[in-house]
Every structure is written in C-alpha cells, then in structure tokens.
C-alpha cells in the first residue's frame, strides 16, 4: 500500500513538472514566434528545445546515488539553469501580458459591446522584445558565473570590536576559508592562485569551517599538495567538519564503507596540516593572556546535528573570550547566540550565498539564501555576540557563481566598542 502511494506521488510530481515545463516552453515559443517569422528558424528552435529537454531528463535519470555529484551532474544543473531561468523570465512577462489581454477582452466584450473584434487583443511585439532582453540578463550572467565567476576570489576584510577582548589580542588577525568542495574543482591554476591570496594575507591564525569534499575522501587527494602550500600561521591552523564531510548524500554499499570514508575525510584535514576540532576547544595564548577557540561538529537545523556545544565548551567560563567554529549558521541562530556561556564570535559557512545573488558591498545584498537562512553572508550581531558567514571557497551543484563570489575572509579583532 505504501509502495503504491509513493508511486502515485512520484507520477503526480512528474506530471506536474511536465505541465510546468510545457507552459514555460509554450510561452517562450510565443515570444520567439512574435518576433521571428521564418518557419525554418522556428522549427530549429523547437527541435533544439525538445532535444535539450530530453537530454536534461536523460541526464537526471542517469544520476547514481551511490556515486553522488559528478562533473556530469554539475554540467546538467548548469544547463537546466541556462535553459530555463531565462525562459521563466519570458513566461512571467508574457503571462502578465495575457492577464492584461484577458482584462482588455472582457472590457471590450461587455462594456464596449464590440462583438466583431477579437476577444483577445493580439500579442504586442515590444513585450516579446522586452522579455527577450530581460531574459538575456540571467542567461549571460549564468554563462559568466560558469566560466569566470566560480574562480573570481574576493578577499573580504572585517574588523570587529569587543570591549572584553584581552589586550594582547588587540589587532589579532584571522583568515577564514570554508566550503572547499574539492570534488568540484577542475582548474589547478585558479586554485593555486586562491592559495596565493590566502598566503598574502599574513594573518596570525587560519580557520577552515568545514566541507572539504562533496562526499568522498578521494576527491581531495589531487589537491593535497596544493592546500599544503598554505603557509604555517604563528597561532595555528584549525578546522571543523561540515555537513558534506559525513558522506550522507549518497547510498553506501555498507555502513562499514561509509564509516571508513568518514574516517578518511577526518584525516584529510590533518594531511593539509589543519588540526580538526571535534566538539572540543583549545586555548590560543599570546603574551600572558589567552582566548578559547571552540570547534563543534556539524549542527544544522535541516542537516546533521552532531555538534555538541556543551561538550565542546566544558570547563570554559562565561568570562573567557571565545571564538566558535560551527559550519552551519543556523546553529548560531537557534542555539549559540543565546547560550549562557557567551560565545563572542562564531565563524560559519555552509550557505554559499546560494552562489547566486546581487551584492553591492556596503550598500545592498540579496540572494535566495536569505529566505532559508537568517544569517547567510557576512557579519551579523545580537547583543554584542557576532556571527560571520563566509560565502565559501568552492562551489557545489551549480558549477558557477553569479554575484556572490568565492571568499577568503580576513577578520581583525579589536579591543573597544564599535562606534558605527
């Protein structure tokens, strides 16, 4: 009975998706038909659209859950966005025009009593021209994101003031990287350039907030030497795990193989000379003063909850200055910001800013990520407690970045009160 119910739901979802795509394709065709009168060009457009649709469907049917994301699945996802995001823009505009045309037809029929005129006014050419012009914006942006944006690394510098920061740490600088997703990389030259940027910052300590791979430990093996180029930092190199480091997004032949992969992933951090903190803390000492660096395993509202904040901060006092590494910013939102032990600064990643958005530094930022996460990119504060969400070093699923670029963060700790 359950199997039958699941089958019906699957068929219903497939039919619904097919109808949505059919509407999108019909509206996109209408836009081209309004502007292009050549039948041969329209036929070529129709054949190409159908071929792309069948290729996309075929590619998704070939997805192997025992393997997970591959270069082919990322290519397919990029193709889906390239084909259908512009067509959705067209559809929305032409659908709006149809609402207007329907209203005009009703007024014409019932108010003006012009029964000889067509009920629906003809589609206006300039609306199709406007639609195609608007559709070109996401199309060109997505192409840029694939070929340039995904490796367009930005160094973002942030100064944060704390009244109770130990004086010895006034001016202390931290580099943060997050969400490497090494299984997605395909350009050694670009990754080496990014490592050079990391080294150029000359900070006191470097922190890596999780997701070294997409799923499998072997994804990182070609990049071990590259990441070992990250120079030693005076006060250490530390890391925590991200949700992808647990290998939970594929089907494993056995629990034993899944556990072996997890153990291999944990060892990867050591192989690139980062000390992995697993629900524990260390003290960073400078002069005769110290701060606590706390690292938890992944804790996500909609993902694995392996993080144990109480265990990680055991024996720490409320007065101790604490920096927490927690991969998923929803942990800060749900638990950390109100915790009795007062975690001064939390460093997270995870969201990637959805790898798509609009950002004008200091003025405006928008992404679909903000409808999923309250804290999704940059610095947030509540009652003197801060979380910084790194936009990610790598990329996942969509093989590109539009507007939200890969990030290397440099945070400077200052003693005092923020006057901004």
CSV table of C-alpha atoms in Angstrom, one decimal:
chain,number,residue,atom,x,y,z
A,1,UNK,CA,0.0,0.0,0.0
A,2,UNK,CA,2.8,2.4,0.9
A,3,UNK,CA,4.7,1.5,-2.3
A,4,UNK,CA,1.6,2.2,-4.3
A,5,UNK,CA,1.1,5.6,-2.6
A,6,UNK,CA,4.8,6.5,-3.2
A,7,UNK,CA,4.4,5.6,-6.9
A,8,UNK,CA,1.3,7.7,-7.2
A,9,UNK,CA,3.1,10.7,-5.6
A,10,UNK,CA,6.0,10.2,-7.9
A,11,UNK,CA,3.8,10.1,-11.0
A,12,UNK,CA,1.9,13.2,-9.8
A,13,UNK,CA,5.1,15.1,-9.3
A,14,UNK,CA,6.4,14.1,-12.7
A,15,UNK,CA,3.1,15.1,-14.4
A,16,UNK,CA,3.1,18.4,-12.6
A,17,UNK,CA,6.7,19.1,-13.5
A,18,UNK,CA,6.0,18.2,-17.1
A,19,UNK,CA,3.0,20.6,-17.3
A,20,UNK,CA,5.0,23.4,-15.8
A,21,UNK,CA,7.8,22.9,-18.3
A,22,UNK,CA,5.3,22.6,-21.1
A,23,UNK,CA,3.8,26.0,-20.2
A,24,UNK,CA,7.3,27.6,-20.0
A,25,UNK,CA,8.2,26.2,-23.4
A,26,UNK,CA,4.9,27.3,-25.0
A,27,UNK,CA,5.3,30.9,-23.7
A,28,UNK,CA,9.0,31.0,-24.7
A,29,UNK,CA,8.0,29.8,-28.2
A,30,UNK,CA,5.3,32.5,-28.4
A,31,UNK,CA,7.9,35.2,-27.7
A,32,UNK,CA,10.1,33.9,-30.5
A,33,UNK,CA,7.1,33.5,-32.8
A,34,UNK,CA,6.0,37.1,-32.3
A,35,UNK,CA,9.5,38.4,-33.4
A,36,UNK,CA,10.7,35.7,-35.9
A,37,UNK,CA,8.6,35.0,-39.0
A,38,UNK,CA,11.0,32.4,-40.6
A,39,UNK,CA,9.4,29.0,-40.2
A,40,UNK,CA,12.8,27.2,-40.6
A,41,UNK,CA,14.3,29.2,-37.7
A,42,UNK,CA,11.3,28.5,-35.5
A,43,UNK,CA,11.5,24.8,-36.4
A,44,UNK,CA,15.2,24.8,-35.5
A,45,UNK,CA,14.4,26.5,-32.2
A,46,UNK,CA,11.6,23.9,-31.4
A,47,UNK,CA,13.8,21.0,-32.3
A,48,UNK,CA,16.7,22.3,-30.1
A,49,UNK,CA,14.4,23.0,-27.2
A,50,UNK,CA,13.0,19.5,-27.3
A,51,UNK,CA,16.4,18.0,-27.7
A,52,UNK,CA,17.7,19.9,-24.7
A,53,UNK,CA,14.7,18.9,-22.6
A,54,UNK,CA,15.2,15.2,-23.4
A,55,UNK,CA,18.9,15.4,-22.7
A,56,UNK,CA,18.3,17.0,-19.3
A,57,UNK,CA,15.7,14.4,-18.4
A,58,UNK,CA,18.0,11.6,-19.6
A,59,UNK,CA,20.9,13.0,-17.6
A,60,UNK,CA,18.9,13.1,-14.4
A,61,UNK,CA,17.7,9.5,-14.9
A,62,UNK,CA,21.4,8.6,-15.0
A,63,UNK,CA,22.1,10.0,-11.6
A,64,UNK,CA,23.7,7.3,-9.5
A,65,UNK,CA,23.0,7.9,-5.8
A,66,UNK,CA,25.9,5.5,-4.9
A,67,UNK,CA,28.3,8.0,-6.6
A,68,UNK,CA,26.7,11.4,-5.8
A,69,UNK,CA,27.6,14.6,-7.6
A,70,UNK,CA,29.8,14.3,-10.6
A,71,UNK,CA,31.1,16.7,-13.3
A,72,UNK,CA,28.2,15.4,-15.5
A,73,UNK,CA,25.5,16.2,-12.9
A,74,UNK,CA,27.0,19.7,-12.4
A,75,UNK,CA,27.0,20.2,-16.1
A,76,UNK,CA,23.4,19.2,-16.3
A,77,UNK,CA,22.4,21.5,-13.4
A,78,UNK,CA,24.2,24.4,-15.2
A,79,UNK,CA,22.3,23.6,-18.4
A,80,UNK,CA,19.0,23.5,-16.6
A,81,UNK,CA,19.6,27.0,-15.2
A,82,UNK,CA,20.9,28.3,-18.5
A,83,UNK,CA,17.9,27.0,-20.4
A,84,UNK,CA,15.0,27.6,-18.0
A,85,UNK,CA,15.8,30.6,-15.9
A,86,UNK,CA,15.7,32.9,-19.0
A,87,UNK,CA,12.5,31.1,-20.2
A,88,UNK,CA,10.9,31.6,-16.8
A,89,UNK,CA,11.6,35.3,-17.1
A,90,UNK,CA,9.9,35.3,-20.5
A,91,UNK,CA,7.0,33.3,-19.2
A,92,UNK,CA,6.3,35.6,-16.3
A,93,UNK,CA,6.3,38.7,-18.5
A,94,UNK,CA,4.1,37.2,-21.2
A,95,UNK,CA,1.8,35.7,-18.6
A,96,UNK,CA,1.4,39.2,-17.2
A,97,UNK,CA,0.6,40.5,-20.7
A,98,UNK,CA,-2.0,37.7,-21.1
A,99,UNK,CA,-3.7,38.8,-17.9
A,100,UNK,CA,-3.9,42.4,-19.4
A,101,UNK,CA,-5.1,41.0,-22.7
A,102,UNK,CA,-7.8,39.0,-20.9
A,103,UNK,CA,-8.9,42.1,-19.0
A,104,UNK,CA,-9.0,44.2,-22.1
A,105,UNK,CA,-11.0,41.5,-23.9
A,106,UNK,CA,-13.6,41.3,-21.1
A,107,UNK,CA,-14.0,45.1,-21.1
A,108,UNK,CA,-14.2,45.2,-24.9
A,109,UNK,CA,-16.9,42.5,-25.0
A,110,UNK,CA,-19.1,43.5,-22.0
A,111,UNK,CA,-18.5,47.3,-21.9
A,112,UNK,CA,-17.8,48.5,-25.4
A,113,UNK,CA,-20.0,45.8,-27.0
A,114,UNK,CA,-17.7,45.4,-29.9
A,115,UNK,CA,-18.6,41.9,-30.8
A,116,UNK,CA,-16.8,42.0,-34.1
A,117,UNK,CA,-13.4,42.5,-32.6
A,118,UNK,CA,-11.2,39.5,-31.4
A,119,UNK,CA,-11.9,38.7,-27.8
A,120,UNK,CA,-8.2,38.8,-27.0
A,121,UNK,CA,-6.1,41.6,-28.4
A,122,UNK,CA,-3.1,40.4,-30.4
A,123,UNK,CA,0.2,40.0,-28.5
A,124,UNK,CA,2.4,43.1,-28.7
A,125,UNK,CA,5.7,42.8,-30.3
A,126,UNK,CA,7.5,45.2,-27.9
A,127,UNK,CA,6.5,42.9,-24.9
A,128,UNK,CA,8.3,40.0,-26.5
A,129,UNK,CA,11.3,42.2,-27.3
A,130,UNK,CA,11.3,43.4,-23.7
A,131,UNK,CA,11.0,39.8,-22.5
A,132,UNK,CA,13.9,38.5,-24.6
A,133,UNK,CA,16.0,41.5,-23.4
A,134,UNK,CA,15.3,40.8,-19.8
A,135,UNK,CA,15.9,37.0,-20.3
A,136,UNK,CA,19.3,37.8,-21.7
A,137,UNK,CA,20.4,39.2,-18.4
A,138,UNK,CA,20.3,35.9,-16.4
A,139,UNK,CA,21.4,33.9,-19.4
A,140,UNK,CA,24.6,36.0,-19.8
A,141,UNK,CA,25.1,36.1,-16.0
A,142,UNK,CA,24.9,32.4,-15.7
A,143,UNK,CA,27.4,31.9,-18.5
A,144,UNK,CA,29.8,34.4,-16.8
A,145,UNK,CA,29.3,32.5,-13.5
A,146,UNK,CA,30.3,29.2,-15.0
A,147,UNK,CA,33.4,30.4,-16.9
A,148,UNK,CA,34.6,33.2,-14.7
A,149,UNK,CA,32.6,33.7,-11.5
A,150,UNK,CA,33.3,30.4,-9.8
A,151,UNK,CA,37.0,31.3,-9.5
A,152,UNK,CA,36.7,35.0,-9.0
A,153,UNK,CA,38.1,35.0,-5.5
A,154,UNK,CA,37.5,38.0,-3.2
A,155,UNK,CA,39.4,38.9,-0.1
A,156,UNK,CA,36.8,40.4,2.3
A,157,UNK,CA,38.2,42.2,5.4
A,158,UNK,CA,36.2,42.7,8.5
A,159,UNK,CA,37.1,44.5,11.8
A,160,UNK,CA,35.1,43.6,14.9
A,161,UNK,CA,35.3,45.4,18.3
A,162,UNK,CA,34.9,43.6,21.6
A,163,UNK,CA,35.1,45.5,25.0
A,164,UNK,CA,36.3,42.4,26.8
A,165,UNK,CA,38.9,41.3,24.3
A,166,UNK,CA,42.2,40.5,26.1
A,167,UNK,CA,44.6,43.4,25.3
A,168,UNK,CA,47.3,41.0,24.0
A,169,UNK,CA,44.9,40.1,21.2
A,170,UNK,CA,44.1,43.7,20.1
A,171,UNK,CA,44.7,43.7,16.4
A,172,UNK,CA,44.8,39.9,16.1
A,173,UNK,CA,44.0,38.7,12.6
A,174,UNK,CA,42.3,35.6,11.4
A,175,UNK,CA,41.9,34.2,7.9
A,176,UNK,CA,38.8,32.1,7.4
A,177,UNK,CA,38.1,29.7,4.5
A,178,UNK,CA,35.1,27.5,4.2
A,179,UNK,CA,33.2,25.1,1.9
A,180,UNK,CA,36.1,24.0,-0.3
A,181,UNK,CA,34.2,21.2,-2.0
A,182,UNK,CA,37.3,19.9,-3.7
A,183,UNK,CA,35.4,17.3,-5.8
A,184,UNK,CA,34.1,20.2,-7.9
A,185,UNK,CA,37.5,21.7,-8.8
A,186,UNK,CA,38.8,21.4,-12.4
A,187,UNK,CA,41.4,24.2,-12.7
A,188,UNK,CA,44.7,23.8,-10.8
A,189,UNK,CA,45.9,27.2,-11.9
A,190,UNK,CA,42.9,29.0,-10.4
A,191,UNK,CA,43.1,27.1,-7.1
A,192,UNK,CA,46.8,27.8,-6.8
A,193,UNK,CA,46.0,31.5,-7.3
A,194,UNK,CA,43.5,31.3,-4.5
A,195,UNK,CA,46.1,29.7,-2.2
A,196,UNK,CA,48.5,32.5,-3.0
A,197,UNK,CA,45.8,35.0,-2.0
A,198,UNK,CA,45.4,33.2,1.4
A,199,UNK,CA,49.1,33.3,2.0
A,200,UNK,CA,49.3,37.0,1.1
A,201,UNK,CA,47.1,38.0,4.0
A,202,UNK,CA,49.9,37.2,6.5
A,203,UNK,CA,47.4,36.7,9.4
A,204,UNK,CA,48.0,35.2,12.9
A,205,UNK,CA,45.8,32.2,12.5
A,206,UNK,CA,43.8,30.4,9.8
A,207,UNK,CA,40.4,28.7,10.4
A,208,UNK,CA,38.7,26.3,8.0
A,209,UNK,CA,34.9,25.9,8.7
A,210,UNK,CA,34.1,22.6,7.0
A,211,UNK,CA,33.1,20.8,3.8
A,212,UNK,CA,36.5,19.8,2.4
A,213,UNK,CA,34.8,17.4,-0.1
A,214,UNK,CA,31.4,16.9,-1.7
A,215,UNK,CA,31.1,13.3,-0.5
A,216,UNK,CA,34.2,11.1,-0.9
A,217,UNK,CA,37.6,11.4,0.7
A,218,UNK,CA,39.3,10.6,-2.6
A,219,UNK,CA,38.0,13.9,-4.1
A,220,UNK,CA,40.6,15.8,-2.1
A,221,UNK,CA,43.6,13.6,-3.0
A,222,UNK,CA,44.6,15.5,-6.1
A,223,UNK,CA,44.6,18.8,-4.1
A,224,UNK,CA,46.5,17.8,-1.0
A,225,UNK,CA,49.8,19.2,-2.3
A,226,UNK,CA,48.1,22.4,-3.4
A,227,UNK,CA,46.5,23.0,0.0
A,228,UNK,CA,49.7,22.1,1.8
A,229,UNK,CA,51.0,25.3,0.2
A,230,UNK,CA,49.0,27.3,2.8
A,231,UNK,CA,51.9,28.5,5.0
A,232,UNK,CA,52.1,27.9,8.7
A,233,UNK,CA,50.5,30.6,10.9
A,234,UNK,CA,52.0,31.6,14.2
A,235,UNK,CA,49.0,30.7,16.2
A,236,UNK,CA,47.9,27.6,14.2
A,237,UNK,CA,45.7,26.2,11.6
A,238,UNK,CA,42.4,24.7,12.8
A,239,UNK,CA,39.3,23.3,11.2
A,240,UNK,CA,35.8,21.7,11.9
A,241,UNK,CA,33.6,19.4,9.9
A,242,UNK,CA,30.8,20.4,7.5
A,243,UNK,CA,27.6,18.6,6.6
A,244,UNK,CA,29.2,17.2,3.4
A,245,UNK,CA,32.1,15.7,5.3
A,246,UNK,CA,29.8,12.9,6.8
A,247,UNK,CA,29.1,11.3,3.4
A,248,UNK,CA,25.3,11.3,4.0
A,249,UNK,CA,24.2,12.3,0.5
A,250,UNK,CA,24.9,9.0,-1.2
A,251,UNK,CA,23.8,5.4,-0.8
A,252,UNK,CA,26.7,3.3,0.6
A,253,UNK,CA,27.1,-0.5,0.0
A,254,UNK,CA,27.6,-0.9,3.7
A,255,UNK,CA,27.8,1.1,6.9
A,256,UNK,CA,31.4,0.0,7.2
A,257,UNK,CA,32.4,1.7,3.9
A,258,UNK,CA,30.6,4.9,5.0
A,259,UNK,CA,32.5,4.9,8.3
A,260,UNK,CA,35.8,4.3,6.5
A,261,UNK,CA,35.1,7.2,4.2
A,262,UNK,CA,34.3,9.4,7.2
A,263,UNK,CA,37.5,8.5,9.0
A,264,UNK,CA,39.4,9.2,5.8
A,265,UNK,CA,37.8,12.6,5.5
A,266,UNK,CA,38.8,13.5,9.0
A,267,UNK,CA,42.4,12.5,8.2
A,268,UNK,CA,42.3,14.8,5.2
A,269,UNK,CA,42.3,17.9,7.4
A,270,UNK,CA,45.5,16.6,9.1
A,271,UNK,CA,47.1,15.9,5.7
A,272,UNK,CA,46.8,19.6,4.8
A,273,UNK,CA,48.1,20.5,8.3
A,274,UNK,CA,44.9,21.7,9.9
A,275,UNK,CA,44.1,20.5,13.4
A,276,UNK,CA,40.5,19.2,13.4
A,277,UNK,CA,38.4,20.1,16.4
A,278,UNK,CA,35.7,17.6,17.2
A,279,UNK,CA,33.4,19.1,19.9
A,280,UNK,CA,36.4,20.4,21.8
A,281,UNK,CA,38.4,23.5,22.5
A,282,UNK,CA,41.9,24.8,22.7
A,283,UNK,CA,43.5,27.9,24.2
A,284,UNK,CA,45.3,30.3,22.0
A,285,UNK,CA,47.9,32.0,24.1
A,286,UNK,CA,49.6,35.3,23.4
A,287,UNK,CA,51.8,37.0,25.9
A,288,UNK,CA,50.4,36.0,29.3
A,289,UNK,CA,46.8,36.1,28.0
A,290,UNK,CA,44.6,33.6,26.2
A,291,UNK,CA,41.4,33.2,24.2
A,292,UNK,CA,39.4,29.9,23.7
A,293,UNK,CA,38.9,28.5,20.2
A,294,UNK,CA,35.9,26.2,20.2
A,295,UNK,CA,35.1,23.8,17.4
A,296,UNK,CA,31.9,21.8,17.1
A,297,UNK,CA,30.9,19.1,14.6
A,298,UNK,CA,28.1,20.0,12.2
A,299,UNK,CA,24.9,21.2,13.7
A,300,UNK,CA,22.2,22.2,11.2
A,301,UNK,CA,18.6,22.9,11.6
A,302,UNK,CA,17.8,20.8,8.5
A,303,UNK,CA,21.1,18.8,8.4
A,304,UNK,CA,23.1,16.5,10.7
A,305,UNK,CA,23.2,17.5,14.3
A,306,UNK,CA,26.5,16.1,15.5
A,307,UNK,CA,27.6,19.3,17.2
A,308,UNK,CA,27.7,19.3,21.0
A,309,UNK,CA,28.3,22.9,22.2
A,310,UNK,CA,28.2,22.0,25.9
A,311,UNK,CA,30.8,19.2,25.4
A,312,UNK,CA,33.0,21.5,23.3
A,313,UNK,CA,32.9,24.3,25.9
A,314,UNK,CA,33.1,22.1,29.0
A,315,UNK,CA,35.1,23.8,31.8
A,316,UNK,CA,35.1,27.2,30.0
A,317,UNK,CA,33.7,30.1,31.9
A,318,UNK,CA,31.3,32.8,30.7
A,319,UNK,CA,34.1,35.4,31.1
A,320,UNK,CA,36.5,33.5,28.8
A,321,UNK,CA,36.8,35.2,25.4
A,322,UNK,CA,35.6,32.6,22.9
A,323,UNK,CA,35.7,32.1,19.2
A,324,UNK,CA,33.4,29.3,18.0
A,325,UNK,CA,33.8,27.4,14.7
A,326,UNK,CA,30.4,26.0,13.6
A,327,UNK,CA,29.8,25.2,10.0
A,328,UNK,CA,26.1,25.9,9.7
A,329,UNK,CA,24.9,29.5,10.7
A,330,UNK,CA,21.5,28.1,11.8
A,331,UNK,CA,23.4,26.8,14.8
A,332,UNK,CA,24.1,30.4,15.9
A,333,UNK,CA,20.6,31.4,15.2
A,334,UNK,CA,19.0,28.5,17.2
A,335,UNK,CA,21.4,27.9,20.0
A,336,UNK,CA,24.7,29.8,20.1
A,337,UNK,CA,23.6,33.5,20.3
A,338,UNK,CA,21.6,32.9,23.5
A,339,UNK,CA,23.9,30.4,25.1
A,340,UNK,CA,24.7,31.2,28.7
A,341,UNK,CA,28.5,30.8,28.2
A,342,UNK,CA,28.6,33.8,25.9
A,343,UNK,CA,30.3,32.9,22.6
A,344,UNK,CA,31.7,36.2,21.4
A,345,UNK,CA,32.3,35.4,17.8
A,346,UNK,CA,31.1,32.5,15.7
A,347,UNK,CA,32.5,31.6,12.3
A,348,UNK,CA,30.4,29.7,9.8
A,349,UNK,CA,29.9,29.0,6.1
A,350,UNK,CA,27.6,26.4,4.5
A,351,UNK,CA,25.1,28.7,2.6
A,352,UNK,CA,27.5,29.7,-0.3
A,353,UNK,CA,25.0,32.6,-0.6
A,354,UNK,CA,23.3,30.1,-2.9
A,355,UNK,CA,26.1,31.1,-5.4
A,356,UNK,CA,23.6,33.4,-7.0
A,357,UNK,CA,22.6,36.9,-6.0
A,358,UNK,CA,23.2,40.6,-6.1
A,359,UNK,CA,25.8,42.2,-3.9
A,360,UNK,CA,27.0,45.8,-3.7
A,361,UNK,CA,29.4,45.9,-0.8
A,362,UNK,CA,28.3,48.2,2.0
A,363,UNK,CA,25.0,49.0,0.4
A,364,UNK,CA,22.9,46.1,-0.8
A,365,UNK,CA,22.9,42.3,-0.9
A,366,UNK,CA,20.2,39.9,-1.9
A,367,UNK,CA,20.1,36.1,-2.6
A,368,UNK,CA,17.5,33.4,-2.3
A,369,UNK,CA,19.6,32.2,0.6
A,370,UNK,CA,18.1,34.8,2.8
A,371,UNK,CA,14.7,33.1,2.6
A,372,UNK,CA,16.3,29.9,4.0
A,373,UNK,CA,18.9,31.3,6.5
A,374,UNK,CA,18.5,34.4,8.6
A,375,UNK,CA,22.3,34.8,8.6
A,376,UNK,CA,23.6,33.9,5.1
A,377,UNK,CA,26.6,36.0,4.2
A,378,UNK,CA,28.8,38.5,6.1
A,379,UNK,CA,28.6,39.8,9.7
A,380,UNK,CA,25.5,39.7,12.0
A,381,UNK,CA,25.2,40.8,15.6
A,382,UNK,CA,22.9,40.3,18.5
A,383,UNK,CA,23.5,41.8,22.0
A,384,UNK,CA,27.3,42.0,21.3
A,385,UNK,CA,27.6,38.5,20.0
A,386,UNK,CA,28.6,38.1,16.4
A,387,UNK,CA,28.5,35.5,13.6
A,388,UNK,CA,30.4,35.8,10.4
A,389,UNK,CA,29.1,33.7,7.5
A,390,UNK,CA,31.8,33.0,4.8
A,391,UNK,CA,30.4,32.8,1.3
A,392,UNK,CA,32.5,29.7,0.5
A,393,UNK,CA,35.8,28.9,-1.3
A,394,UNK,CA,34.4,26.4,-3.7
A,395,UNK,CA,31.1,25.6,-5.4
A,396,UNK,CA,28.5,22.8,-5.4
A,397,UNK,CA,25.7,21.6,-7.6
A,398,UNK,CA,25.6,24.7,-10.0
A,399,UNK,CA,29.2,24.9,-11.4
A,400,UNK,CA,29.4,28.7,-11.1
A,401,UNK,CA,28.8,31.8,-9.1
A,402,UNK,CA,26.8,34.9,-10.0
A,403,UNK,CA,27.0,38.0,-7.9
A,404,UNK,CA,28.1,36.0,-4.7
A,405,UNK,CA,31.8,35.4,-5.3
A,406,UNK,CA,34.1,32.8,-3.6
A,407,UNK,CA,35.5,34.3,-0.4
A,408,UNK,CA,38.7,34.5,1.6
A,409,UNK,CA,37.8,36.3,4.9
A,410,UNK,CA,40.3,38.3,7.0
A,411,UNK,CA,38.9,39.2,10.4
A,412,UNK,CA,40.7,41.6,12.7
A,413,UNK,CA,39.8,41.6,16.4
A,414,UNK,CA,40.0,45.0,18.1
A,415,UNK,CA,39.5,45.9,21.8
A,416,UNK,CA,36.9,48.6,22.2
A,417,UNK,CA,33.3,49.5,21.2
A,418,UNK,CA,32.0,49.6,17.7
A,419,UNK,CA,31.1,53.2,17.0
A,420,UNK,CA,29.4,52.5,13.7
